[in-house]
mmCIF file of C-alpha atoms in Angstrom:
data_model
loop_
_atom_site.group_PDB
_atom_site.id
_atom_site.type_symbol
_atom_site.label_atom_id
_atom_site.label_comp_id
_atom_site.label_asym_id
_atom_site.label_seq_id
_atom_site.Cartn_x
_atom_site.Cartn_y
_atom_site.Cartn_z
ATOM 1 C CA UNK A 22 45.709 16.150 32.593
ATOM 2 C CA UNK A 23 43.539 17.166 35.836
ATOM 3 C CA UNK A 24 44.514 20.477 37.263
ATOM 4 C CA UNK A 25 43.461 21.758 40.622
ATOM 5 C CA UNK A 26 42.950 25.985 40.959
ATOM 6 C CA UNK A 27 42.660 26.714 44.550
ATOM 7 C CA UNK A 28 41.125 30.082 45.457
ATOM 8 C CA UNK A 29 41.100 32.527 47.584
ATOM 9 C CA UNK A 30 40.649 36.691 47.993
ATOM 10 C CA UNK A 31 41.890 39.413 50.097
ATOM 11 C CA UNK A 32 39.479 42.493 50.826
ATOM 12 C CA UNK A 33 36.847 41.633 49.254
ATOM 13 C CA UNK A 34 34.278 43.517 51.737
ATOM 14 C CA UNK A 35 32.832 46.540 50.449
ATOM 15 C CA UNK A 36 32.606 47.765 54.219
ATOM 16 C CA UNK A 37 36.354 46.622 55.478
ATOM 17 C CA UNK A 38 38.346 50.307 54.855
ATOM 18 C CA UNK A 39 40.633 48.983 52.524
ATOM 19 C CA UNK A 40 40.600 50.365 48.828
ATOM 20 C CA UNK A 41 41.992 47.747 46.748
ATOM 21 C CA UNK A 42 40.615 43.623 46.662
ATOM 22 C CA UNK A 43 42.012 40.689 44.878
ATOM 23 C CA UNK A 44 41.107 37.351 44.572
ATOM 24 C CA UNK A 45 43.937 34.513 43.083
ATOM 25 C CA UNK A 46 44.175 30.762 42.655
ATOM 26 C CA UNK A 47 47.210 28.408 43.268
ATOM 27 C CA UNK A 48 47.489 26.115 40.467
ATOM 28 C CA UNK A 49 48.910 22.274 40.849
ATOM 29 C CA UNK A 50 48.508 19.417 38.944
ATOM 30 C CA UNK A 51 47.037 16.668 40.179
ATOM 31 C CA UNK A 52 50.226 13.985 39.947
ATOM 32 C CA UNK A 53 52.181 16.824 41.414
ATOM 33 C CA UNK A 54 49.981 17.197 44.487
ATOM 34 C CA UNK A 55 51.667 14.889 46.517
ATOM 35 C CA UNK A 56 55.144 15.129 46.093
ATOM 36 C CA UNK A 57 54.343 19.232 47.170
ATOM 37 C CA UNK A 58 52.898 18.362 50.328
ATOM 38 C CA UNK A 59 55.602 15.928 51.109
ATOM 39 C CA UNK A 60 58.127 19.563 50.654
ATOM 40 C CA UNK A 61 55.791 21.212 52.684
ATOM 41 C CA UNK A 62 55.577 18.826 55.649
ATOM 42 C CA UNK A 63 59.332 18.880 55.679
ATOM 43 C CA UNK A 64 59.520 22.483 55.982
ATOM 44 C CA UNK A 65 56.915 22.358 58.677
ATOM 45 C CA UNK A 66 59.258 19.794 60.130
ATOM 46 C CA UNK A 67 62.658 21.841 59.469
ATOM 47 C CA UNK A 68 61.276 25.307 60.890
ATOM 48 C CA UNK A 69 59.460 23.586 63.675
ATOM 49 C CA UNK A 70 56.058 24.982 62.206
ATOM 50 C CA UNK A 71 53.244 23.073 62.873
ATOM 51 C CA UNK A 72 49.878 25.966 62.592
ATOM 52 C CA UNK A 73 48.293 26.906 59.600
ATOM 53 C CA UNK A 74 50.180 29.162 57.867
ATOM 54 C CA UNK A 75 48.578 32.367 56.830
ATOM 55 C CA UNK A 76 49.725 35.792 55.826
ATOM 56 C CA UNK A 77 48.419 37.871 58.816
ATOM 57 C CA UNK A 78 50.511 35.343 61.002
ATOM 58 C CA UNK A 79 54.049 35.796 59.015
ATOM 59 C CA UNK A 80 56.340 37.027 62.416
ATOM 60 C CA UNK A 81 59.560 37.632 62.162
ATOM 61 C CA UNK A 82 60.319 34.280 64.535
ATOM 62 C CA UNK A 83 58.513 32.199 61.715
ATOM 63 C CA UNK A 84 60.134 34.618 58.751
ATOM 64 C CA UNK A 85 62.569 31.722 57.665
ATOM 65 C CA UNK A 86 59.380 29.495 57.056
ATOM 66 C CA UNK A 87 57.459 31.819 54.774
ATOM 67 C CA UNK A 88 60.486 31.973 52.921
ATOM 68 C CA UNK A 89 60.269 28.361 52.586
ATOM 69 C CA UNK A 90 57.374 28.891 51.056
ATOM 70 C CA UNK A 91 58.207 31.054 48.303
ATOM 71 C CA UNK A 92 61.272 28.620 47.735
ATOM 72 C CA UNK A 93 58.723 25.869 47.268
ATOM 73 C CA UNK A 94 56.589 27.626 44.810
ATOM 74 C CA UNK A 95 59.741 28.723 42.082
ATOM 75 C CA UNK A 96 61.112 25.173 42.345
ATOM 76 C CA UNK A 97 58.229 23.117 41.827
ATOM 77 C CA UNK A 98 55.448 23.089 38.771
ATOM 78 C CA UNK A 99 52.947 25.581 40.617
ATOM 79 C CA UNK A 100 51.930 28.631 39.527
ATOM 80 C CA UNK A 101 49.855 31.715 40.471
ATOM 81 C CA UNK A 102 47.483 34.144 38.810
ATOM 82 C CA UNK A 103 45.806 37.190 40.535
ATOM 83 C CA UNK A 104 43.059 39.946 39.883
ATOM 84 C CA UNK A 105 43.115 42.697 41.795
ATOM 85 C CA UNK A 106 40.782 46.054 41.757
ATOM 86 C CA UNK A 107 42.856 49.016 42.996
ATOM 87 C CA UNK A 108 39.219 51.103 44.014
ATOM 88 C CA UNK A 109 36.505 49.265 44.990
ATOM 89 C CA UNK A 110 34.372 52.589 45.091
ATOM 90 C CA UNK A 111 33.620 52.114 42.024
ATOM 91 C CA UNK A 112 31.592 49.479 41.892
ATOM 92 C CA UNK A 113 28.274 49.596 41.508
ATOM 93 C CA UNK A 114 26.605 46.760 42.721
ATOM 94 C CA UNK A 115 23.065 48.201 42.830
ATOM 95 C CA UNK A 116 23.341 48.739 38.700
ATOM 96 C CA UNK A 117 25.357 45.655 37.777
ATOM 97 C CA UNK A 118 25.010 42.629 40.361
ATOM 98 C CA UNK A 119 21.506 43.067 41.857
ATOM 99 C CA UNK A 120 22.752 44.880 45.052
ATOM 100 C CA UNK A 121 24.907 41.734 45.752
ATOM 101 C CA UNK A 122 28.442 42.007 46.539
ATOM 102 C CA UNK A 123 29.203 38.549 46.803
ATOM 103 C CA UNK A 124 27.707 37.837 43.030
ATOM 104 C CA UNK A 125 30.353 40.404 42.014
ATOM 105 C CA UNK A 126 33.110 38.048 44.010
ATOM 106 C CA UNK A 127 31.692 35.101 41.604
ATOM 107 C CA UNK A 128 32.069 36.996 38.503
ATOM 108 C CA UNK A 129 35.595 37.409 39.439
ATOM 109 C CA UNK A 130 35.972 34.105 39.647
ATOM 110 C CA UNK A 131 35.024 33.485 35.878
ATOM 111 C CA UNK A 132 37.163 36.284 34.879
ATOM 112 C CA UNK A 133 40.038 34.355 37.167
ATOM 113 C CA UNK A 134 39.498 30.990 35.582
ATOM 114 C CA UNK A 135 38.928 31.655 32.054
ATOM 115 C CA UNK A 136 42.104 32.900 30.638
ATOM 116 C CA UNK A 137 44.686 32.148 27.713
ATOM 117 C CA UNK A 138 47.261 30.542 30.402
ATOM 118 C CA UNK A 139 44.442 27.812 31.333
ATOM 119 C CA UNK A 140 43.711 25.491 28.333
ATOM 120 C CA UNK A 141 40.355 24.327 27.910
ATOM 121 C CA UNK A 142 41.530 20.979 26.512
ATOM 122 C CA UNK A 143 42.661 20.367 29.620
ATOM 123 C CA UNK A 144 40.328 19.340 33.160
ATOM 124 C CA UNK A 145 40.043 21.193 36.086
ATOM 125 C CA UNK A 146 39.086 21.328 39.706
ATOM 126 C CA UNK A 147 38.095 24.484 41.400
ATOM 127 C CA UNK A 148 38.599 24.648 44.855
ATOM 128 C CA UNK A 149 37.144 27.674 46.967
ATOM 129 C CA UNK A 150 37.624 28.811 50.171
ATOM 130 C CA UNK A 151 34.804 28.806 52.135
ATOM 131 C CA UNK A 152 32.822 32.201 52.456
ATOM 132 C CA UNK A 153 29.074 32.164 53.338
ATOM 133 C CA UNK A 154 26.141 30.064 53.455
ATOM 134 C CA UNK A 155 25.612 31.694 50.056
ATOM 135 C CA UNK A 156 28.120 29.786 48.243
ATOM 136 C CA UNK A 157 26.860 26.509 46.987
ATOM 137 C CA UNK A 158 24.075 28.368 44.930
ATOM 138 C CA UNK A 159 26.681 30.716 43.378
ATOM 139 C CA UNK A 160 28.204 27.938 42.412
ATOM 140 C CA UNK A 161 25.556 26.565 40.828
ATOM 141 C CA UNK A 162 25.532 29.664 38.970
ATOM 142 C CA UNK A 163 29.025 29.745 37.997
ATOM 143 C CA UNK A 164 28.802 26.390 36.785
ATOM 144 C CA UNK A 165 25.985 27.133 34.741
ATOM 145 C CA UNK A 166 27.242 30.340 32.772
ATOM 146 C CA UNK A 167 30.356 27.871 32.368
ATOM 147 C CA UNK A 168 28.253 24.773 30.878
ATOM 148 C CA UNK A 169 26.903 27.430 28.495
ATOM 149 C CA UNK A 170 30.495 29.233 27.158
ATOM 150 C CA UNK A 171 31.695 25.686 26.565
ATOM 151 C CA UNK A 172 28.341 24.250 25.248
ATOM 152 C CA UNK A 173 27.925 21.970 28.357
ATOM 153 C CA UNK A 174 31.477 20.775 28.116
ATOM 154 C CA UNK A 175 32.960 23.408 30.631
ATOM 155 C CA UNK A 176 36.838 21.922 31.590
ATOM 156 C CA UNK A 177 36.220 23.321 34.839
ATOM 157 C CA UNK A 178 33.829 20.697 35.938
ATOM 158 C CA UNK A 179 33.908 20.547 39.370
ATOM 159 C CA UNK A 180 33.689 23.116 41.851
ATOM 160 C CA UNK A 181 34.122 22.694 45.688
ATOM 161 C CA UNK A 182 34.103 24.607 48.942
ATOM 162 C CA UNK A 183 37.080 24.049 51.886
ATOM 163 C CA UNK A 184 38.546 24.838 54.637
ATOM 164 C CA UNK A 185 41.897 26.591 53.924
ATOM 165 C CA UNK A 186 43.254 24.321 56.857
ATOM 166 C CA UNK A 187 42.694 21.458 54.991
ATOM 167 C CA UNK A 188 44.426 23.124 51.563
ATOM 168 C CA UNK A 189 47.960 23.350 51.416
ATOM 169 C CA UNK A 190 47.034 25.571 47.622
ATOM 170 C CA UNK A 191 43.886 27.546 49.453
ATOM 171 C CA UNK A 192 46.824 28.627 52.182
ATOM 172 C CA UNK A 193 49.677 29.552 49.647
ATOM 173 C CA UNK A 194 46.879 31.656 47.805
ATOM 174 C CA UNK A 195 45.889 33.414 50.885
ATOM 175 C CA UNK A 196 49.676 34.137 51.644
ATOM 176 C CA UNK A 197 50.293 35.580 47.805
ATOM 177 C CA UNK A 198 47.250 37.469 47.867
ATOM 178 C CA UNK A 199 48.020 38.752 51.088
ATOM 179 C CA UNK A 200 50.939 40.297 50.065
ATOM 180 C CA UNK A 201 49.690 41.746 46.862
ATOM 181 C CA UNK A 202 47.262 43.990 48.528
ATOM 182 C CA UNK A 203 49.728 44.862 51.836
ATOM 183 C CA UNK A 204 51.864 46.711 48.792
ATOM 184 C CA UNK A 205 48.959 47.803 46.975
ATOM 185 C CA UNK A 206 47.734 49.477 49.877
ATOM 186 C CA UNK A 207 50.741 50.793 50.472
ATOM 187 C CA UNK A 208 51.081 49.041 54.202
ATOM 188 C CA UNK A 209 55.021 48.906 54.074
ATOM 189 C CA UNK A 210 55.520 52.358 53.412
ATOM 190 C CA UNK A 211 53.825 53.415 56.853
ATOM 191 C CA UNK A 212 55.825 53.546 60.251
ATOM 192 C CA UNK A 213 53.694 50.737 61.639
ATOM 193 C CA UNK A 214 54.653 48.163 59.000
ATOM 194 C CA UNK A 215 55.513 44.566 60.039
ATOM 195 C CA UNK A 216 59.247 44.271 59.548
ATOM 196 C CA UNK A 217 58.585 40.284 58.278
ATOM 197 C CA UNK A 218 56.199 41.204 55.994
ATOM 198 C CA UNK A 219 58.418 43.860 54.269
ATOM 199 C CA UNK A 220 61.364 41.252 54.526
ATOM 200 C CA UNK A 221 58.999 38.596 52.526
ATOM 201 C CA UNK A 222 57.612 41.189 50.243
ATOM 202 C CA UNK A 223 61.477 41.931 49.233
ATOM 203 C CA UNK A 224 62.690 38.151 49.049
ATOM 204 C CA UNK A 225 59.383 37.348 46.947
ATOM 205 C CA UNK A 226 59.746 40.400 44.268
ATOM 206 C CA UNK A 227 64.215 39.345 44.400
ATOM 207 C CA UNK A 228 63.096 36.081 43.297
ATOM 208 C CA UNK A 229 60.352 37.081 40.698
ATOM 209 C CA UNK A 230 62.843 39.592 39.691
ATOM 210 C CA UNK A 231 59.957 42.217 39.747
ATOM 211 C CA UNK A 232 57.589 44.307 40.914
ATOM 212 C CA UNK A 233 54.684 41.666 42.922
ATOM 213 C CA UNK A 234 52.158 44.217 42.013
ATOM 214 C CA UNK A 235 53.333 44.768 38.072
ATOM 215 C CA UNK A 236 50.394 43.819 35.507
ATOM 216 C CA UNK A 237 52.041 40.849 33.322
ATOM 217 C CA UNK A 238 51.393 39.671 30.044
ATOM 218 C CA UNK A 239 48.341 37.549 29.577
ATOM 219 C CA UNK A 240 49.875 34.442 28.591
ATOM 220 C CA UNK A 241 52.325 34.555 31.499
ATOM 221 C CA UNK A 242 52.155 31.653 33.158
ATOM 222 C CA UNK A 243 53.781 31.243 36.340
ATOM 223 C CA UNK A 244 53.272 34.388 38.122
ATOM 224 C CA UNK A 245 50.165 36.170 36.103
ATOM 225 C CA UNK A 246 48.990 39.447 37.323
ATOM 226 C CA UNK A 247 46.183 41.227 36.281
ATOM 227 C CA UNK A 248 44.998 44.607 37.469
ATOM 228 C CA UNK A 249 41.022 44.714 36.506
ATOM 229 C CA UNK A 250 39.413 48.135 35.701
ATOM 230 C CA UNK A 251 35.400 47.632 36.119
ATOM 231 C CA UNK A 252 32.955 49.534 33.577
#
């Protein structure tokens, strides 16, 4: 069965002020694909919401669509994995990735990919939101280190960048991710914290029935959280 992982990060910057980064993927299958963006058009069409949706635009005039959202991924076979780094300070790029930040982001990716809840028997597609001008050589690299784990039969055969505007997946990752690192920097806890962001936080962790930032068991499927600690 083909499988599409749609990726994207939040904070990745070494430079950006924030402590913590993540990077996630949105997982559909392929024959599900389209009856999930026929759900989403017709919450578009039922909360008048016709942007891209993203999570540094969640209002709390649009609150009732983001909610939607959240609705739509519990109902429907999609699922979500993230790995986040609570302190970025300590990596060291110079030592381990050549002085290059964004090789770092790529070797999350592998880390994100290859994992007990994605069965190599199985084919993939990796979709990426676009980055840099960098990317289609990392990628190349990726898919190399991949061809030689699986002895040139990597399940995770094809690799492609996009526009999040074109990815219904790339923009439910950005929104999930988003909202992992808002609590993990501890954004709703300060006096200047958007009131619909707090609101989706609390709806998202009443229907997870958890904690959004809680480490989960590896095998956990739906909603698989990892919290990475770099050597």
């Amino acid at each position: 069965m083909l499988k599409n992982l749609y990726i994207d990060e939040s904070c990745h910057l070494a430079n950006d002020n924030h402590p913590c980064m993540a990077i996630a993927y949105i997982k559909i299958d392929q024959q599900d694909l389209g009856e999930i963006k026929t759900l989403f058009k017709e919450n578009q069409k039922k909360y008048h919401f016709f942007v891209e949706p993203k999570w540094t635009s969640i209002s709390i005039s649009k609150l009732e669509f983001y909610k939607s959202i959240i609705d739509l991924f519990f109902e429907n076979n999609i699922s979500f994995r993230c790995i986040y780094i609570n302190d970025k300070k300590v990596l060291n790029h110079e030592k381990f990735n050549n002085g290059d930040e964004g090789l770092y982001y790529f070797k999350l990716i592998y880390l994100l990919i290859v994992t007990p809840t994605n069965d190599i028997y199985q084919n993939y597609n990796v979709y990426i939101d676009v980055k840099d001008t960098q990317g289609r050589m990392r990628i190349k690299g990726i898919k190399s280190v991949l061809a030689e784990k699986f002895n040139h039969s990597s399940p995770f055969d094809m690799f492609q960048h996009i526009q999040s505007s074109d990815s219904i997946g790339i923009q439910l990752s950005d929104i999930f991710v988003g909202a992992i690192t808002y609590k993990l920097r501890k954004e709703h806890l300060k006096d200047n914290a958007n009131p619909a962001k707090i609101e989706f936080i609390k709806y998202f962790e009443s229907k997870l029935g958890r904690d959004l930032t809680l480490q989960t068991f590896p095998y956990e499927n739906k909603f698989n959280i990892f919290n990475h600690i770099p050597q």
